[in-house]
Amino acid sequence: MALLTHLLACIFGTGSWMAINGVWVELPLLVNHLPEGWYLPSYLIIIIQLANVGPLFITLMHKWKPRMLSEVPVVCVVVSLGAAACFLLAFLWNYTTLVAGKPHSTAFFILAFFLSLVDCTSSVTFLPFMVRLHPQYIPTFFIGEGLSGLIPALFALAQGAGVSSCVNVTIPNNNPTATGATLGNVTVEEVHFLMKTQYSPANFSSQVFFIILSAMMFSCLAAFFFLNRLPKVWELSAQNLCASSITLNSIQKLPVDGQSPIELGVFTNYPVDGQMASPTKEVDKGDPEKATYSRAQFAFIYFVVAWVNSLTNGILPSVQSYSCLPYSNMAYHLAATLSAMANPLACTIATFLPSRSLSILGTLALAGTAFGVYNMAMAAMSPCPLLQHSAWGDAIIVMCWVLFTGTLSYVKVMMGVILRSHSHSALVWYGAVEQLGSLLGALLMFPLVNIYSLFKSADFCSFQCPA
């Protein structure tokens, strides 16, 4: 029964960021079909930041009206909304309407907002629900949360999209804007040839991809349903199993007045009477995680948190299409999917190879920033970046995006671990600074990309870069 509970907790965790991660790795296909084109990532970044009204509302309600919101119905509504929005997205993602005289992907943006609302709100609803279960299931939940980025990336790779080739298109000289014209009775002198990009069909469509995502969200809803209705005997049996594997180091010395072990909290690593027993002073003294930091060190930690999140959640994702598409659609596809896979991989590395050294984390933050600078430079040079028609150019831009995401994800995880070991309020401020950095990065890039048009797009095949 404990193994089944672990499986349910893992599936439940996959629903935390599954939807919006799936939309993000599908962008290399969507930018070729939706009217926003290369502007699409910057719009999506703003939508994700606007969806933070969800966790803000939940947090304020818990503070001012704690009895009005119960965790179980809130989680049920959130997951159901995500599953329904994913299913509707499969059929409405390419539906456009005229806004200010121009076609826009209104259905895609509205549904993407609800998906972002679900995923952002999961940060303040899923984990409080998991507290109802035994602590041994919490790591399993985080494993599922990491898989929420890995699974959509694997499906995107299986989709096999992004293969493109340059083909000759015949254009009549008297109508240079026409496309797809045939020679017919027109002489060769009356036509000219133009290179156009032709995309190979994917192994399955975006509609199928979004249906798969909706199935994953429905499985998350089913896992939540069964977790919420677990018989109490399952949890009791799990606690008894943990209690049977106690070592001598986990037992406290009994007093002579006959006080019971339960009153003292015999097991220092497991709950007693519904609460976590306090460790002994000897354990606290030898705990390497209980490090103290000066105000300057705390300022450095929070600055790094804000800087890293502004890069990974606001600044660089807004220009990913400009940095990758000039090389090829395949480069964009691989950069989006492999960088999404780098996030859970970095979290796994942080679990087995943690480092709380601020100097090492600062060095990694600088290295990740350097990779981001290269990505930003290639976006600024669009549509003629370095090594454009070379396989090395494709490999370097993909590698830089993967290393950028991986190194900074590791830094974010370890900064969270450091602040978590310090105090609860420090972790709360970590979340606030994280969202502030993401918001500032998104607000900075949106006008630069969509209003001032500092980044240029062009067809890979037809645009001729100056020698």
Coordinates of C-alpha atoms in Angstrom, one line a residue:
M1 CA 0.0 0.0 0.0
A2 CA 2.9 2.4 0.7
L3 CA 4.3 1.7 -2.8
L4 CA 0.9 2.6 -4.3
T5 CA 0.8 5.8 -2.2
H6 CA 4.3 6.7 -3.5
L7 CA 3.0 6.2 -7.1
L8 CA 0.0 8.4 -6.5
A9 CA 2.1 11.1 -4.9
C10 CA 4.4 11.1 -7.9
I11 CA 1.6 11.3 -10.4
F12 CA 0.0 14.1 -8.3
G13 CA 3.3 16.0 -8.4
T14 CA 3.5 15.9 -12.2
G15 CA 0.4 18.1 -12.4
S16 CA 2.1 21.0 -10.7
W17 CA 3.9 22.5 -13.8
M18 CA 2.9 20.0 -16.5
A19 CA 0.6 22.2 -18.5
I20 CA 2.6 25.3 -19.0
N21 CA 5.9 23.3 -19.5
G22 CA 4.0 21.5 -22.3
V23 CA 2.9 24.7 -23.9
W24 CA 6.5 26.0 -23.7
V25 CA 8.2 23.1 -25.4
E26 CA 5.5 23.2 -28.2
L27 CA 6.3 26.8 -29.1
P28 CA 8.7 25.8 -31.9
L29 CA 5.7 24.5 -33.8
L30 CA 3.2 27.1 -32.7
V31 CA 5.4 30.1 -33.8
N32 CA 5.1 28.8 -37.4
H33 CA 1.2 28.8 -37.3
L34 CA 0.0 31.5 -35.0
P35 CA -0.1 35.1 -36.2
E36 CA 2.2 36.4 -33.4
G37 CA 5.1 34.4 -34.8
W38 CA 8.4 35.1 -33.1
Y39 CA 6.6 37.4 -30.6
L40 CA 4.8 34.5 -29.1
P41 CA 7.3 33.7 -26.3
S42 CA 7.3 37.2 -25.0
Y43 CA 3.5 37.2 -24.8
L44 CA 3.5 33.9 -23.0
I45 CA 6.0 35.2 -20.4
I46 CA 3.7 38.2 -19.6
I47 CA 0.7 35.8 -19.3
I48 CA 2.6 33.6 -16.9
Q49 CA 3.5 36.5 -14.7
L50 CA -0.1 37.8 -14.7
A51 CA -1.2 34.4 -13.5
N52 CA 0.6 35.0 -10.2
V53 CA -2.7 36.6 -9.0
G54 CA -3.7 33.1 -8.1
P55 CA -1.1 32.3 -5.5
L56 CA -1.4 35.9 -4.2
F57 CA -5.2 35.5 -3.7
I58 CA -4.7 32.1 -2.0
T59 CA -2.0 33.5 0.3
L60 CA -4.1 36.5 1.3
M61 CA -7.1 34.4 2.0
H62 CA -5.1 32.1 4.2
K63 CA -3.8 35.1 6.1
W64 CA -7.0 37.0 6.6
K65 CA -9.8 34.3 6.2
P66 CA -8.1 31.0 6.9
R67 CA -11.3 29.1 7.5
M68 CA -13.0 30.2 4.2
L69 CA -10.6 28.1 2.0
S70 CA -10.1 24.4 2.5
E71 CA -7.2 22.7 0.8
V72 CA -9.1 19.8 -0.7
P73 CA -11.8 21.7 -2.7
V74 CA -9.2 24.3 -3.8
V75 CA -6.9 21.6 -5.2
C76 CA -9.8 19.9 -6.8
V77 CA -10.9 23.0 -8.6
V78 CA -7.4 23.9 -9.6
V79 CA -6.5 20.5 -11.1
S80 CA -9.9 20.2 -12.8
L81 CA -9.5 23.7 -14.4
G82 CA -6.1 22.7 -15.7
A83 CA -7.3 19.4 -17.2
A84 CA -10.3 21.2 -18.9
A85 CA -8.1 24.0 -20.2
C86 CA -5.6 21.5 -21.7
F87 CA -8.4 19.6 -23.4
L88 CA -9.9 22.8 -24.9
L89 CA -6.5 24.0 -26.0
A90 CA -6.2 20.9 -28.2
F91 CA -9.1 22.1 -30.3
L92 CA -8.9 25.9 -30.0
W93 CA -5.1 26.6 -30.0
N94 CA -5.1 27.9 -33.6
Y95 CA -8.4 29.9 -33.3
T96 CA -7.8 33.6 -34.0
T97 CA -9.9 36.8 -33.8
L98 CA -9.4 40.3 -35.0
V99 CA -8.1 42.7 -32.3
A100 CA -7.4 46.3 -33.4
G101 CA -7.6 45.2 -37.1
K102 CA -5.0 42.4 -36.7
P103 CA -5.5 38.7 -36.1
H104 CA -4.5 37.5 -32.6
S105 CA -4.5 34.1 -30.9
T106 CA -7.1 35.1 -28.3
A107 CA -8.2 31.5 -27.5
F108 CA -4.6 30.4 -27.1
F109 CA -3.8 33.4 -24.8
I110 CA -6.9 32.9 -22.6
L111 CA -6.4 29.2 -22.2
A112 CA -2.7 29.7 -21.6
F113 CA -3.6 32.2 -18.8
F114 CA -5.8 29.5 -17.1
L115 CA -3.0 26.9 -17.4
S116 CA -0.5 29.4 -15.9
L117 CA -3.0 30.2 -13.2
V118 CA -3.3 26.5 -12.3
D119 CA 0.5 25.9 -12.3
C120 CA 1.3 29.1 -10.3
T121 CA -1.4 28.3 -7.8
S122 CA -0.1 24.7 -7.4
S123 CA 2.9 26.2 -5.5
V124 CA 0.6 27.2 -2.6
T125 CA -2.0 24.4 -2.7
F126 CA -0.3 21.1 -3.7
L127 CA 2.4 21.0 -1.0
P128 CA 0.0 22.0 1.9
F129 CA -2.2 19.1 0.9
M130 CA 0.8 16.7 0.9
V131 CA 1.4 17.7 4.6
R132 CA -1.7 15.5 5.4
L133 CA 0.3 12.4 4.3
H134 CA 3.3 10.9 6.0
P135 CA 6.6 12.8 5.5
Q136 CA 8.1 9.9 3.6
Y137 CA 5.9 10.8 0.6
I138 CA 7.1 14.4 0.3
P139 CA 10.3 13.6 -1.6
T140 CA 8.2 11.5 -4.0
F141 CA 6.0 14.5 -4.7
F142 CA 9.0 16.6 -5.6
I143 CA 10.2 13.9 -7.9
G144 CA 6.9 14.1 -9.7
E145 CA 7.2 17.9 -9.8
G146 CA 10.5 17.5 -11.6
L147 CA 9.0 15.1 -14.0
S148 CA 6.4 17.8 -14.9
G149 CA 9.1 19.4 -17.1
L150 CA 10.8 16.1 -18.3
I151 CA 7.7 14.3 -19.6
P152 CA 6.4 17.1 -21.9
A153 CA 10.0 17.5 -23.3
L154 CA 10.1 13.7 -24.0
F155 CA 6.8 13.9 -25.9
A156 CA 8.0 17.0 -27.8
L157 CA 11.2 15.1 -28.9
A158 CA 9.0 12.1 -29.9
Q159 CA 6.9 14.5 -32.0
G160 CA 10.0 15.0 -34.2
A161 CA 9.1 18.5 -35.2
G162 CA 11.5 21.2 -36.5
V163 CA 13.0 19.5 -39.6
S164 CA 13.0 22.1 -42.4
S165 CA 14.6 22.5 -45.8
C166 CA 15.0 25.3 -48.3
V167 CA 13.1 24.9 -51.6
N168 CA 12.9 27.0 -54.8
V169 CA 9.6 28.8 -55.3
T170 CA 8.7 30.2 -58.7
I171 CA 7.4 33.8 -58.5
P172 CA 6.1 35.8 -61.6
N173 CA 8.0 39.0 -62.1
N174 CA 4.9 41.1 -62.3
N175 CA 3.7 39.9 -58.9
P176 CA 6.6 39.5 -56.6
T177 CA 4.5 39.0 -53.6
A178 CA 2.7 35.9 -54.9
T179 CA 3.7 32.6 -53.6
G180 CA 3.3 29.1 -54.9
A181 CA 2.8 30.3 -58.6
T182 CA 3.4 27.8 -61.3
L183 CA 5.0 28.4 -64.7
G184 CA 2.0 27.5 -66.8
N185 CA 2.2 29.5 -70.1
V186 CA 4.6 32.0 -68.5
T187 CA 8.1 32.1 -70.1
V188 CA 11.2 31.6 -68.0
E189 CA 12.1 35.3 -68.5
E190 CA 8.9 36.4 -66.8
V191 CA 9.6 34.6 -63.5
H192 CA 12.2 34.5 -60.9
F193 CA 13.1 31.9 -58.2
L194 CA 13.0 32.5 -54.5
M195 CA 14.2 30.3 -51.6
K196 CA 11.5 29.5 -49.0
T197 CA 11.6 27.4 -45.9
Q198 CA 9.5 24.2 -46.1
Y199 CA 8.8 22.4 -42.8
S200 CA 8.5 18.6 -42.6
P201 CA 5.3 17.4 -40.9
A202 CA 5.6 16.3 -37.3
N203 CA 5.1 12.7 -36.2
F204 CA 1.8 13.9 -34.6
S205 CA 0.1 17.2 -34.5
S206 CA -0.1 19.8 -31.8
Q207 CA -3.7 18.8 -31.2
V208 CA -2.6 15.3 -30.3
F209 CA 0.2 16.8 -28.1
F210 CA -2.3 18.8 -26.1
I211 CA -4.6 15.9 -25.8
I212 CA -1.7 13.9 -24.2
L213 CA -1.2 16.8 -21.8
S214 CA -4.8 16.8 -20.9
A215 CA -4.7 13.1 -20.2
M216 CA -1.7 13.7 -17.9
M217 CA -3.7 16.4 -16.1
F218 CA -6.7 14.1 -15.7
S219 CA -4.3 11.4 -14.3
C220 CA -3.2 14.0 -11.8
L221 CA -6.8 14.6 -10.8
A222 CA -7.4 10.9 -10.4
A223 CA -4.3 10.6 -8.2
F224 CA -5.5 13.4 -6.0
F225 CA -8.9 11.8 -5.8
F226 CA -7.4 8.5 -4.5
L227 CA -4.9 10.3 -2.2
N228 CA -7.7 12.2 -0.6
R229 CA -9.6 9.0 0.1
L230 CA -6.8 6.8 1.4
P231 CA -7.9 4.7 4.3
K232 CA -6.3 5.8 7.5
V233 CA -5.0 2.2 8.0
W234 CA -2.7 2.8 5.0
E235 CA -1.0 5.7 6.7
L236 CA -1.0 3.9 10.1
S237 CA 0.6 0.9 8.5
A238 CA 3.2 3.2 6.9
Q239 CA 4.0 4.8 10.2
N240 CA 4.3 1.4 11.9
L241 CA 6.6 0.3 9.1
C242 CA 8.8 3.3 9.8
A243 CA 8.6 2.7 13.5
S244 CA 9.8 -0.8 13.1
S245 CA 13.1 0.3 11.5
I246 CA 14.3 2.5 14.4
T247 CA 17.9 2.6 15.3
L248 CA 19.4 3.2 18.7
N249 CA 20.4 6.7 17.7
S250 CA 16.8 7.7 17.2
I251 CA 15.7 6.8 20.8
Q252 CA 15.9 9.3 23.6
K253 CA 16.8 8.4 27.1
L254 CA 13.8 7.9 29.4
P255 CA 13.5 9.8 32.7
V256 CA 13.3 8.0 36.0
D257 CA 9.8 9.4 36.8
G258 CA 8.1 6.9 34.5
Q259 CA 7.1 9.4 31.8
S260 CA 6.0 7.5 28.6
P261 CA 8.1 7.5 25.5
I262 CA 5.2 9.0 23.5
E263 CA 5.1 12.1 25.7
L264 CA 8.8 12.7 25.1
G265 CA 8.7 12.0 21.4
V266 CA 10.8 8.9 21.1
F267 CA 11.2 9.0 17.4
T268 CA 13.0 12.2 16.4
N269 CA 12.5 11.8 12.7
Y270 CA 8.7 11.0 12.6
P271 CA 5.5 12.7 13.7
V272 CA 4.3 12.1 17.2
D273 CA 0.6 12.7 17.8
G274 CA 0.3 14.6 14.5
Q275 CA 3.3 16.9 15.1
M276 CA 7.0 16.6 14.3
A277 CA 9.1 15.8 17.4
S278 CA 11.8 18.2 18.2
P279 CA 15.4 17.0 17.8
T280 CA 17.7 17.0 20.7
K281 CA 20.2 19.7 21.3
E282 CA 23.1 17.4 20.4
V283 CA 21.6 16.9 17.0
D284 CA 21.1 20.6 16.4
K285 CA 24.7 21.3 17.4
G286 CA 26.1 18.8 14.9
D287 CA 23.8 19.8 12.1
P288 CA 25.9 21.1 9.2
E289 CA 22.8 22.8 7.6
K290 CA 22.3 25.1 10.5
A291 CA 24.8 27.8 9.3
T292 CA 24.6 31.4 10.2
Y293 CA 24.9 34.2 7.7
S294 CA 25.6 37.9 8.0
R295 CA 23.3 40.6 6.6
A296 CA 25.7 41.1 3.7
Q297 CA 25.5 37.4 2.9
F298 CA 21.7 37.4 3.0
A299 CA 21.7 40.4 0.7
F300 CA 23.9 38.5 -1.7
I301 CA 21.6 35.5 -1.5
Y302 CA 18.5 37.4 -2.3
F303 CA 20.2 39.4 -5.0
V304 CA 21.3 36.2 -6.7
V305 CA 17.8 34.8 -6.4
A306 CA 16.2 37.9 -8.0
W307 CA 18.9 38.0 -10.7
V308 CA 18.7 34.3 -11.6
N309 CA 14.9 34.3 -11.8
S310 CA 14.8 37.5 -13.8
L311 CA 17.0 35.8 -16.4
T312 CA 15.4 32.3 -16.4
N313 CA 11.7 33.4 -16.1
G314 CA 11.6 36.8 -17.8
I315 CA 14.5 38.1 -19.9
L316 CA 16.0 35.2 -21.8
P317 CA 12.8 33.2 -22.6
S318 CA 11.3 36.3 -24.3
V319 CA 14.0 36.1 -27.0
Q320 CA 14.5 32.4 -27.3
S321 CA 12.9 32.4 -30.7
Y322 CA 15.2 35.2 -32.0
S323 CA 18.3 33.4 -30.7
C324 CA 17.5 29.9 -32.1
L325 CA 15.3 30.3 -35.2
P326 CA 17.9 32.1 -37.4
Y327 CA 19.9 28.8 -37.2
S328 CA 17.0 26.5 -37.9
N329 CA 13.7 25.4 -36.5
M330 CA 15.3 22.2 -35.3
A331 CA 17.8 24.2 -33.2
Y332 CA 14.8 26.0 -31.6
H333 CA 13.0 22.7 -31.0
L334 CA 16.1 21.1 -29.4
A335 CA 16.9 24.2 -27.3
A336 CA 13.3 24.4 -25.9
T337 CA 13.0 20.7 -25.1
L338 CA 16.5 19.9 -23.9
S339 CA 16.6 23.0 -21.7
A340 CA 13.2 21.9 -20.2
M341 CA 14.8 18.6 -19.4
A342 CA 17.9 20.3 -17.9
N343 CA 15.7 21.8 -15.1
P344 CA 14.7 18.5 -13.4
L345 CA 18.2 17.1 -14.1
A346 CA 19.7 20.0 -12.2
C347 CA 17.3 19.5 -9.3
T348 CA 18.4 15.8 -9.2
I349 CA 22.1 16.8 -9.2
A350 CA 21.4 19.2 -6.3
T351 CA 19.8 16.4 -4.4
F352 CA 22.8 14.1 -4.6
L353 CA 25.6 16.7 -5.0
P354 CA 24.5 19.7 -2.9
S355 CA 26.8 22.7 -2.3
R356 CA 26.0 25.4 0.2
S357 CA 29.2 27.4 -0.5
L358 CA 28.2 30.9 -1.5
S359 CA 31.4 31.3 -3.5
I360 CA 30.7 28.2 -5.6
L361 CA 27.0 29.2 -6.1
G362 CA 28.1 32.7 -7.1
T363 CA 30.6 31.3 -9.6
L364 CA 27.8 29.1 -11.1
A365 CA 25.5 32.1 -11.3
L366 CA 28.2 34.0 -13.2
A367 CA 28.7 31.0 -15.5
G368 CA 25.0 30.7 -16.2
T369 CA 24.8 34.5 -16.8
A370 CA 27.7 34.1 -19.4
F371 CA 25.7 31.5 -21.3
G372 CA 22.7 33.8 -21.1
V373 CA 24.7 36.7 -22.5
Y374 CA 25.7 34.6 -25.5
N375 CA 22.1 33.7 -26.1
M376 CA 21.0 37.3 -25.8
A377 CA 23.8 38.4 -28.2
M378 CA 22.7 35.9 -30.8
A379 CA 19.1 37.2 -30.4
A380 CA 20.3 40.8 -30.8
M381 CA 22.2 39.8 -34.0
S382 CA 19.1 38.1 -35.5
P383 CA 18.6 37.4 -38.3
C384 CA 22.3 37.0 -38.9
P385 CA 23.9 35.5 -35.8
L386 CA 27.4 34.0 -35.6
L387 CA 28.0 30.6 -37.4
Q388 CA 24.5 30.8 -38.9
H389 CA 25.0 28.2 -41.7
S390 CA 27.3 26.0 -39.7
A391 CA 26.5 22.9 -37.7
W392 CA 28.7 24.3 -35.0
G393 CA 26.4 27.3 -34.7
D394 CA 23.4 25.0 -34.1
A395 CA 25.3 22.9 -31.6
I396 CA 26.6 25.9 -29.6
I397 CA 23.3 27.7 -29.3
V398 CA 21.5 24.5 -28.1
M399 CA 24.3 23.8 -25.7
C400 CA 24.3 27.3 -24.3
W401 CA 20.6 27.2 -23.7
V402 CA 20.9 23.8 -21.9
L403 CA 23.8 25.0 -19.7
F404 CA 22.1 28.3 -19.0
T405 CA 19.0 26.6 -17.7
G406 CA 20.9 23.8 -15.9
T407 CA 23.4 25.9 -14.0
L408 CA 20.9 28.6 -12.9
S409 CA 18.3 25.9 -11.9
Y410 CA 21.0 24.4 -9.6
V411 CA 21.7 27.8 -8.1
K412 CA 18.0 28.4 -7.5
V413 CA 17.5 25.0 -5.8
M414 CA 20.5 25.4 -3.5
M415 CA 19.6 29.0 -2.5
G416 CA 16.2 27.6 -1.5
V417 CA 17.8 24.9 0.5
I418 CA 20.0 27.4 2.3
L419 CA 17.1 29.7 3.2
R420 CA 14.9 26.7 4.1
S421 CA 17.5 25.5 6.7
H422 CA 17.6 29.0 8.2
S423 CA 14.0 29.9 8.9
H424 CA 10.4 29.7 7.6
S425 CA 10.3 33.5 7.1
A426 CA 13.5 33.4 5.0
L427 CA 11.9 30.9 2.7
V428 CA 8.8 33.1 2.4
W429 CA 11.0 36.0 1.4
Y430 CA 12.7 33.7 -1.1
G431 CA 9.4 33.1 -2.9
A432 CA 8.6 36.8 -2.9
V433 CA 12.0 37.8 -4.3
E434 CA 11.7 35.0 -6.9
Q435 CA 8.4 36.3 -8.2
L436 CA 9.7 39.9 -8.1
G437 CA 12.7 39.1 -10.2
S438 CA 10.6 37.1 -12.7
L439 CA 8.1 40.0 -13.0
L440 CA 10.8 42.7 -13.4
G441 CA 12.5 40.6 -16.2
A442 CA 9.2 40.1 -18.0
L443 CA 8.2 43.8 -17.7
L444 CA 11.6 44.8 -19.0
M445 CA 11.6 42.6 -22.1
F446 CA 8.0 42.9 -23.3
P447 CA 8.3 46.6 -24.6
L448 CA 11.7 45.9 -26.0
V449 CA 10.4 42.9 -28.0
N450 CA 6.8 43.9 -28.9
I451 CA 6.8 47.7 -28.9
Y452 CA 10.2 48.9 -29.9
S453 CA 11.0 45.8 -32.0
L454 CA 14.7 45.7 -31.0
F455 CA 14.9 42.1 -32.2
K456 CA 14.5 41.3 -35.9
S457 CA 13.0 38.2 -37.4
A458 CA 13.5 36.8 -41.0
D459 CA 13.0 33.7 -43.0
F460 CA 15.9 31.3 -42.6
C461 CA 16.1 30.6 -46.4
S462 CA 15.0 33.8 -48.1
F463 CA 16.9 36.4 -46.1
Q464 CA 20.4 37.1 -47.3
C465 CA 22.8 38.2 -44.6
P466 CA 25.5 40.7 -45.7
A467 CA 28.9 39.2 -46.4

